[in-house]
Tab-separated table of C-alpha atoms in Angstrom:
chain	number	residue	atom	x	y	z
A	28	MET	CA	51.572	188.592	128.647
A	29	GLY	CA	49.896	189.240	131.987
A	30	GLY	CA	48.635	185.680	132.044
A	31	ALA	CA	52.145	184.407	131.351
A	32	PHE	CA	53.570	186.383	134.275
A	33	LEU	CA	50.809	185.259	136.636
A	34	ALA	CA	50.981	181.589	135.611
A	35	ALA	CA	54.766	181.549	136.059
A	36	ALA	CA	54.456	183.255	139.454
A	37	PHE	CA	51.704	180.901	140.640
A	38	LEU	CA	53.605	177.716	139.793
A	39	ALA	CA	56.863	179.141	141.170
A	40	ARG	CA	55.137	179.917	144.485
A	41	LEU	CA	53.767	176.391	144.700
A	42	GLY	CA	57.141	174.878	143.841
A	43	GLY	CA	58.914	177.118	146.317
A	44	ARG	CA	56.899	175.586	149.151
A	45	ILE	CA	58.407	172.169	148.417
A	46	GLY	CA	61.886	173.425	147.472
A	47	LEU	CA	61.715	173.158	143.670
A	48	PRO	CA	63.785	175.591	141.553
A	49	THR	CA	61.923	178.197	139.498
A	50	ILE	CA	63.361	177.462	136.040
A	51	PRO	CA	61.571	174.152	135.300
A	52	LEU	CA	58.375	175.573	136.827
A	53	PHE	CA	58.420	178.549	134.455
A	54	ILE	CA	58.942	176.085	131.581
A	55	LEU	CA	56.132	173.853	132.885
A	56	ALA	CA	53.764	176.840	132.948
A	57	GLY	CA	54.516	177.413	129.261
A	58	ILE	CA	53.906	173.762	128.395
A	59	LEU	CA	50.595	173.585	130.281
A	60	LEU	CA	49.226	176.792	128.751
A	61	GLY	CA	50.715	176.338	125.287
A	62	PRO	CA	49.094	175.189	122.032
A	63	HIS	CA	50.446	171.621	122.254
A	64	THR	CA	48.740	170.643	125.519
A	65	PRO	CA	45.017	169.796	125.934
A	66	GLY	CA	42.939	172.266	127.902
A	67	TYR	CA	43.016	176.033	128.049
A	68	THR	CA	45.484	177.682	125.652
A	69	LEU	CA	46.816	181.035	126.781
A	70	LEU	CA	48.858	181.595	123.603
A	71	SER	CA	48.128	179.760	120.368
A	72	ASN	CA	51.216	181.211	118.692
A	73	PRO	CA	54.465	181.044	120.709
A	74	HIS	CA	55.954	183.726	118.452
A	75	ASP	CA	53.702	186.292	120.150
A	76	LEU	CA	56.239	186.366	122.986
A	77	GLU	CA	59.306	186.159	120.766
A	78	MET	CA	60.548	189.731	121.308
A	79	LEU	CA	59.905	189.641	125.068
A	80	SER	CA	61.659	186.283	125.279
A	81	ALA	CA	64.659	187.682	123.395
A	82	LEU	CA	64.713	190.637	125.797
A	83	GLY	CA	64.756	188.218	128.732
A	84	LEU	CA	67.804	186.429	127.322
A	85	VAL	CA	69.554	189.736	126.624
A	86	LEU	CA	68.982	190.941	130.198
A	87	LEU	CA	70.143	187.653	131.716
A	88	LEU	CA	73.429	187.820	129.819
A	89	PHE	CA	73.791	191.565	130.392
A	90	TYR	CA	73.583	190.876	134.130
A	91	LEU	CA	76.152	188.118	133.754
A	92	GLY	CA	78.522	190.582	132.091
A	93	LEU	CA	78.071	193.076	134.916
A	94	GLU	CA	79.178	190.417	137.383
A	95	PHE	CA	82.159	189.327	135.289
A	96	HIS	CA	84.647	192.192	135.651
A	97	MET	CA	87.474	193.005	133.237
A	98	ASP	CA	90.000	192.264	135.980
A	99	ASP	CA	88.861	188.625	135.882
A	100	LEU	CA	89.746	188.435	132.193
A	101	LYS	CA	93.092	190.200	132.662
A	102	THR	CA	94.253	187.994	135.526
A	103	GLY	CA	92.675	184.667	134.560
A	104	GLY	CA	92.542	184.690	130.767
A	105	ARG	CA	94.896	181.740	130.260
A	106	LYS	CA	93.173	179.515	132.816
A	107	MET	CA	89.779	180.509	131.435
A	108	ALA	CA	90.843	179.547	127.904
A	109	ILE	CA	92.181	176.168	129.069
A	110	ALA	CA	89.075	175.355	131.127
A	111	GLY	CA	86.692	176.514	128.389
A	112	GLY	CA	88.613	174.758	125.625
A	113	THR	CA	88.672	171.505	127.592
A	114	TYR	CA	84.919	171.756	128.201
A	115	LEU	CA	84.238	172.250	124.498
A	116	VAL	CA	86.529	169.428	123.379
A	117	LEU	CA	84.876	166.960	125.761
A	118	ASN	CA	81.250	167.969	125.198
A	119	VAL	CA	81.227	168.973	121.522
A	120	GLY	CA	83.393	165.971	120.683
A	121	ALA	CA	81.085	163.610	122.549
A	122	GLY	CA	78.070	165.216	120.876
A	123	LEU	CA	79.564	164.708	117.409
A	124	ILE	CA	80.346	161.057	118.106
A	125	PHE	CA	76.847	160.569	119.523
A	126	GLY	CA	75.335	162.191	116.428
A	127	PHE	CA	77.173	159.858	114.064
A	128	ALA	CA	76.270	156.876	116.280
A	129	LEU	CA	72.558	157.639	115.857
A	130	GLY	CA	72.971	157.380	112.087
A	131	TRP	CA	70.656	160.272	111.217
A	132	GLY	CA	73.116	161.918	108.803
A	133	THR	CA	76.232	164.106	108.732
A	134	SER	CA	74.401	167.454	108.933
A	135	GLU	CA	72.316	166.093	111.791
A	136	ALA	CA	75.469	164.985	113.617
A	137	LEU	CA	76.935	168.484	113.287
A	138	VAL	CA	73.753	169.948	114.760
A	139	LEU	CA	73.802	167.453	117.642
A	140	ALA	CA	77.449	168.311	118.370
A	141	GLY	CA	76.349	171.869	119.102
A	142	VAL	CA	73.212	170.829	120.985
A	143	LEU	CA	75.101	168.507	123.341
A	144	GLY	CA	78.197	170.671	123.560
A	145	ILE	CA	77.043	174.160	124.594
A	146	SER	CA	75.590	175.092	127.994
A	147	SER	CA	72.624	177.425	128.427
A	148	SER	CA	73.968	180.821	129.483
A	149	ALA	CA	70.501	181.869	130.629
A	150	ILE	CA	69.885	178.853	132.855
A	151	VAL	CA	73.434	178.825	134.220
A	152	THR	CA	73.072	182.498	135.172
A	153	LYS	CA	69.720	181.863	136.832
A	154	ILE	CA	71.107	178.905	138.810
A	155	LEU	CA	74.037	180.955	140.106
A	156	VAL	CA	71.703	183.749	141.185
A	157	ASP	CA	69.066	181.479	142.743
A	158	LEU	CA	71.651	179.519	144.749
A	159	GLY	CA	73.535	182.625	145.867
A	160	ARG	CA	76.801	181.472	144.301
A	161	ILE	CA	77.751	184.622	142.378
A	162	GLY	CA	80.526	185.330	144.884
A	163	ASN	CA	81.881	181.761	145.085
A	164	PRO	CA	85.474	181.151	143.860
A	165	GLU	CA	84.339	178.520	141.325
A	166	THR	CA	81.842	180.924	139.749
A	167	ARG	CA	84.628	182.747	137.891
A	168	PRO	CA	85.692	179.605	135.986
A	169	ILE	CA	82.024	178.837	135.295
A	170	LEU	CA	81.507	182.288	133.797
A	171	GLY	CA	84.805	181.964	131.955
A	172	ILE	CA	83.680	178.711	130.354
A	173	ILE	CA	80.415	180.410	129.345
A	174	VAL	CA	82.400	183.211	127.665
A	175	VAL	CA	84.566	180.720	125.740
A	176	GLU	CA	81.428	178.804	124.736
A	177	ASP	CA	79.736	181.971	123.469
A	178	ILE	CA	82.763	182.886	121.357
A	179	PHE	CA	82.806	179.357	119.949
A	180	LEU	CA	79.055	179.587	119.419
A	181	ALA	CA	79.352	182.674	117.212
A	182	LEU	CA	81.969	181.013	114.995
A	183	TYR	CA	80.147	177.674	114.981
A	184	LEU	CA	76.853	179.200	113.833
A	185	ALA	CA	78.617	181.131	111.097
A	186	ALA	CA	80.319	177.941	109.856
A	187	LEU	CA	77.235	175.735	110.199
A	188	GLN	CA	74.777	178.006	108.379
A	189	PRO	CA	76.172	177.467	104.856
A	190	ILE	CA	76.420	173.710	105.467
A	191	LEU	CA	72.764	173.446	106.491
A	192	SER	CA	71.630	175.692	103.653
A	193	GLY	CA	73.465	173.517	101.139
A	194	ALA	CA	76.056	176.122	100.213
A	195	ASP	CA	79.166	174.622	98.652
A	196	SER	CA	81.225	177.804	98.800
A	197	LEU	CA	84.018	177.662	101.345
A	198	SER	CA	84.708	181.347	100.742
A	199	ALA	CA	81.158	182.280	101.787
A	200	ALA	CA	81.544	180.338	105.030
A	201	LEU	CA	84.910	182.003	105.695
A	202	VAL	CA	83.442	185.453	105.053
A	203	ASP	CA	80.588	184.829	107.512
A	204	GLY	CA	83.003	183.495	110.116
A	205	GLY	CA	85.336	186.439	109.567
A	206	LYS	CA	82.508	188.945	110.053
A	207	ALA	CA	81.475	187.297	113.317
A	208	PHE	CA	85.035	187.097	114.614
A	209	GLY	CA	85.777	190.689	113.572
A	210	PHE	CA	82.750	192.032	115.422
A	211	LEU	CA	83.636	190.010	118.520
A	212	LEU	CA	87.137	191.467	118.367
A	213	LEU	CA	85.682	194.973	118.087
A	214	LEU	CA	83.507	194.408	121.167
A	215	ALA	CA	86.485	193.004	123.078
A	216	LEU	CA	88.612	196.055	122.201
A	217	ALA	CA	85.803	198.382	123.274
A	218	ALA	CA	85.512	196.521	126.587
A	219	ARG	CA	89.281	196.664	127.074
A	220	PHE	CA	90.064	200.242	126.079
A	221	GLY	CA	86.763	202.123	125.938
A	222	THR	CA	85.571	201.731	129.521
A	223	LYS	CA	86.507	205.268	130.640
A	224	LEU	CA	84.759	206.924	127.702
A	225	ILE	CA	81.660	204.758	128.087
A	226	GLY	CA	81.639	205.466	131.820
A	227	LYS	CA	81.564	209.224	131.162
A	228	LEU	CA	78.711	208.839	128.667
A	229	MET	CA	76.680	206.741	131.105
A	230	ASN	CA	77.380	208.860	134.181
A	231	THR	CA	74.192	210.450	135.568
A	232	LYS	CA	72.634	210.830	139.004
A	233	ASP	CA	69.129	210.278	137.584
A	234	ASP	CA	68.126	206.599	137.892
A	235	GLU	CA	65.506	206.954	135.163
A	236	LEU	CA	68.050	208.206	132.617
A	237	LEU	CA	70.531	205.542	133.689
A	238	VAL	CA	67.990	202.726	133.179
A	239	ILE	CA	67.015	204.025	129.741
A	240	SER	CA	70.682	204.424	128.777
A	241	PHE	CA	71.990	200.994	129.803
A	242	LEU	CA	68.887	199.200	128.528
A	243	GLY	CA	69.121	200.959	125.173
A	244	MET	CA	72.809	200.200	124.878
A	245	ALA	CA	72.436	196.522	125.784
A	246	VAL	CA	69.519	195.899	123.408
A	247	PHE	CA	71.034	197.939	120.564
A	248	VAL	CA	74.407	196.168	120.671
A	249	ALA	CA	72.608	192.807	120.954
A	250	GLY	CA	70.684	193.614	117.771
A	251	VAL	CA	73.789	194.745	115.886
A	252	SER	CA	75.601	191.604	117.051
A	253	GLU	CA	72.920	189.449	115.484
A	254	MET	CA	73.366	191.290	112.159
A	255	PHE	CA	77.031	190.289	112.159
A	256	GLY	CA	76.325	186.625	112.902
A	257	VAL	CA	77.150	186.876	116.603
A	258	ALA	CA	74.564	185.687	119.129
A	259	ASP	CA	72.618	188.642	120.547
A	260	ALA	CA	73.292	187.291	124.031
A	261	ILE	CA	77.075	187.623	123.691
A	262	GLY	CA	76.646	191.229	122.517
A	263	ALA	CA	74.632	191.993	125.657
A	264	PHE	CA	77.237	190.200	127.762
A	265	MET	CA	80.010	192.378	126.340
A	266	VAL	CA	78.004	195.544	127.128
A	267	GLY	CA	77.583	194.324	130.702
A	268	LEU	CA	81.321	193.657	130.839
A	269	MET	CA	82.012	197.257	129.787
A	270	LEU	CA	79.495	198.907	132.107
A	271	GLY	CA	80.342	196.735	135.105
A	272	SER	CA	83.788	198.344	135.277
A	273	THR	CA	82.466	201.940	135.227
A	274	SER	CA	81.641	204.120	138.219
A	275	SER	CA	77.931	203.435	137.573
A	276	GLY	CA	78.402	199.651	137.592
A	277	ASP	CA	77.030	199.002	141.085
A	278	ARG	CA	73.937	201.153	140.473
A	279	ILE	CA	73.272	199.451	137.129
A	280	LEU	CA	73.567	196.041	138.793
A	281	LYS	CA	70.893	197.035	141.307
A	282	LEU	CA	68.574	198.680	138.756
A	283	VAL	CA	68.656	195.838	136.215
A	284	HIS	CA	67.838	193.186	138.827
A	285	PRO	CA	63.989	193.360	138.669
A	286	LEU	CA	64.034	193.678	134.877
A	287	ARG	CA	66.216	190.574	134.630
A	288	ASP	CA	63.908	188.558	136.887
A	289	ALA	CA	60.699	189.587	135.122
A	290	PHE	CA	61.762	189.087	131.526
A	291	GLY	CA	63.911	186.076	132.380
A	292	ALA	CA	60.715	184.357	133.546
A	293	ILE	CA	59.108	185.144	130.170
A	294	PHE	CA	62.107	183.618	128.378
A	295	PHE	CA	61.636	180.271	130.122
A	296	PHE	CA	57.843	180.450	129.779
A	297	ALA	CA	58.177	181.008	126.013
A	298	PHE	CA	60.552	178.044	125.820
A	299	GLY	CA	57.824	175.883	127.370
A	300	LEU	CA	55.311	177.111	124.773
A	301	SER	CA	57.465	175.660	121.988
A	302	ILE	CA	57.515	172.115	123.414
A	303	ASP	CA	55.036	169.529	122.143
A	304	PRO	CA	54.878	166.729	124.755
A	305	GLY	CA	53.312	164.383	122.196
A	306	ASP	CA	56.517	164.229	120.164
A	307	LEU	CA	58.738	163.190	123.054
A	308	PRO	CA	57.982	159.410	123.380
A	309	SER	CA	59.348	158.679	119.879
A	310	VAL	CA	62.834	159.872	120.851
A	311	LEU	CA	62.809	158.866	124.524
A	312	TRP	CA	65.767	156.459	124.462
A	313	PRO	CA	68.113	158.690	122.436
A	314	VAL	CA	67.238	161.569	124.787
A	315	LEU	CA	68.025	159.515	127.896
A	316	ALA	CA	71.304	158.302	126.377
A	317	ALA	CA	72.276	161.883	125.508
A	318	VAL	CA	71.469	163.080	129.028
A	319	VAL	CA	73.651	160.368	130.601
A	320	LEU	CA	76.478	161.227	128.188
A	321	THR	CA	76.191	164.943	129.017
A	322	LEU	CA	76.288	164.284	132.762
A	323	ALA	CA	79.408	162.146	132.364
A	324	MET	CA	81.185	164.717	130.171
A	325	ASN	CA	80.337	167.535	132.573
A	326	ILE	CA	81.827	165.649	135.498
A	327	ALA	CA	84.983	165.061	133.442
A	328	ALA	CA	85.081	168.748	132.440
A	329	GLY	CA	84.499	169.799	136.052
A	330	LEU	CA	87.440	167.680	137.189
A	331	ALA	CA	89.638	169.201	134.482
A	332	ALA	CA	88.635	172.773	135.364
A	333	ALA	CA	89.126	172.112	139.067
A	334	LYS	CA	92.637	170.830	138.384
A	335	VAL	CA	93.485	174.017	136.481
A	336	TYR	CA	92.225	176.177	139.361
A	337	SER	CA	93.309	173.825	142.196
A	338	PHE	CA	89.775	173.498	143.589
A	339	GLY	CA	88.449	170.901	146.015
A	340	ALA	CA	85.662	168.373	145.535
A	341	GLN	CA	82.766	170.724	146.373
A	342	ALA	CA	83.859	173.387	143.892
A	343	THR	CA	84.433	170.669	141.286
A	344	SER	CA	80.910	169.391	141.825
A	345	ASN	CA	79.483	172.910	141.591
A	346	ILE	CA	81.189	173.454	138.233
A	347	ALA	CA	80.041	170.099	136.848
A	348	THR	CA	76.393	170.409	137.901
A	349	THR	CA	75.899	174.102	137.117
A	350	LEU	CA	77.037	173.781	133.496
A	351	VAL	CA	74.816	170.775	132.717
A	352	ALA	CA	71.859	172.845	131.475
A	353	ARG	CA	71.199	173.182	127.746
A	354	GLY	CA	68.765	175.735	126.369
A	355	GLU	CA	68.607	178.708	124.014
A	356	PHE	CA	71.431	177.673	121.663
A	357	ALA	CA	69.923	174.213	121.242
A	358	LEU	CA	66.593	175.823	120.333
A	359	ILE	CA	68.313	178.023	117.741
A	360	LEU	CA	69.848	174.895	116.204
A	361	ALA	CA	66.464	173.147	116.226
A	362	THR	CA	64.989	176.052	114.266
A	363	MET	CA	67.879	175.976	111.774
A	364	ALA	CA	67.560	172.203	111.348
A	365	ALA	CA	63.813	172.435	110.694
A	366	ALA	CA	64.324	175.212	108.122
A	367	ALA	CA	66.996	173.112	106.371
A	368	GLY	CA	64.666	170.094	106.148
A	369	LEU	CA	66.850	167.786	108.215
A	370	ASP	CA	65.644	164.602	109.929
A	371	GLU	CA	62.242	165.268	111.500
A	372	ARG	CA	63.313	163.457	114.686
A	373	LEU	CA	65.758	166.268	115.494
A	374	SER	CA	63.197	168.779	116.767
A	375	PRO	CA	61.468	166.503	119.314
A	376	PHE	CA	64.854	165.101	120.356
A	377	ILE	CA	66.227	168.587	121.054
A	378	ALA	CA	63.038	169.628	122.869
A	379	GLY	CA	63.075	166.551	125.116
A	380	TYR	CA	66.808	166.768	125.774
A	381	VAL	CA	66.705	170.453	126.671
A	382	LEU	CA	63.585	170.093	128.822
A	383	LEU	CA	65.006	167.183	130.815
A	384	LEU	CA	68.301	168.963	131.459
A	385	ALA	CA	66.512	172.234	132.256
A	386	VAL	CA	64.745	170.345	135.051
A	387	LEU	CA	67.753	168.284	136.175
A	388	ALA	CA	70.356	171.067	136.158
A	389	PRO	CA	68.864	173.280	138.916
A	390	LEU	CA	68.051	170.213	141.017
A	391	ALA	CA	71.550	168.767	140.561
A	392	ALA	CA	73.246	172.111	141.240
A	393	GLY	CA	71.275	172.564	144.440
A	394	ARG	CA	72.353	169.113	145.620
A	395	SER	CA	75.914	169.192	144.318
A	396	HIS	CA	77.244	168.066	147.719
A	397	TRP	CA	75.943	164.575	146.905
A	398	LEU	CA	78.311	164.372	143.928
A	399	ALA	CA	81.129	165.969	145.932
A	400	ARG	CA	81.079	163.056	148.380
A	401	ILE	CA	82.123	160.558	145.707
A	402	LEU	CA	84.701	162.757	143.973
A	403	PRO	CA	88.415	162.550	144.857
A	404	GLY	CA	88.960	164.288	148.200
A	405	GLY	CA	85.239	164.621	148.761
A	406	ARG	CA	85.355	163.487	152.368
A	407	LYS	CA	88.079	165.854	153.488
A	408	LYS	CA	87.241	168.235	156.296
A	409	ASP	CA	87.737	171.341	154.194
A	410	ASP	CA	85.313	170.058	151.579
A	411	HIS	CA	82.652	169.555	154.233
A	412	GLN	CA	83.232	173.117	155.357
A	413	ASN	CA	82.796	174.334	151.788
A	414	GLN	CA	79.554	172.364	151.618
A	415	ASP	CA	78.219	174.066	154.726
A	416	GLN	CA	79.168	177.495	153.390
A	417	ASP	CA	77.605	176.715	150.031
A	418	GLN	CA	74.247	175.992	151.677
A	419	VAL	CA	74.058	179.399	153.356
A	420	PRO	CA	71.627	181.613	151.395
A	421	VAL	CA	73.204	184.758	149.973
A	422	SER	CA	71.338	187.869	148.902
A	423	VAL	CA	72.369	188.973	145.410
């Protein structure tokens, strides 16, 4: 574990000198020191970091929930639903069509619909933090789309599991979906009506007790969420949503920051460990086609979201480029597909697709003003002013 931290830090320092984002460098460290690359192998079994990687994802989404206050849901729920629904229709729909076009099979097409359709909450969060955009107006729609995606994700996984396992019982699929939806509803009600009670339980002047309390709560609810068929990440997000509105919210935000950074790095490093570069050439052209399709659909979704919120070209570009990344959900689907014995080309395809977008997304988001110039209204004076403001570093 120490070697993983040091390798990630070393490459990130080198990349920082030439302006590269940290996410692909953490992933690259995992690839170079993993079991699939010639040379020294730091970890022969990627599962050795599985729990730490899961903790990194939980903390990333917990932090996201802290930033996304209940007031944002109360005042912008309808717009958030429209923007998120439009994003899903465009991207999941395009992914399904792409899956059928490849001709690998119906189950494979359903898997690819999810892979191409859902953004990486972890990478999106990291991009927003690294670029200092947490306080930007367009960040709220971005986080709103992530929330809608995570709700869809819970229901989608519950529906897809019996299909991949060969179950022919519609009632079993409905029961699984009902359990997931019911637990999500319970978390939403707790976030809506239980904030005062939770705030009293969490209230303490001792930072040590506060850290142990919020960390225990986030990890525990994430684990229970997984038992009900809901992604552990969305459970952690909902806990962050609850605690962010309490009197301790600002202190928690400050205390969780170093934990999020440390274990978030391990999450991306562990992702790199799972990638076998030797498998990528066989699916190169489908991967490139999928990447181009995803970029196009994200621009279309960004334009739609910007219209809902009446944003200019720069904000539109920020939305489109930030949400491009694909990650943890795609890897979950790859694992499910392998366990179900689906087409063996799926795993290397998903690995190559996710890796390429994990590299492109931070680079594209950091240079979103290039896209803004060619979007409608991109050369207006106010858009240039937004561009200049967007380039000012912000401490989060």
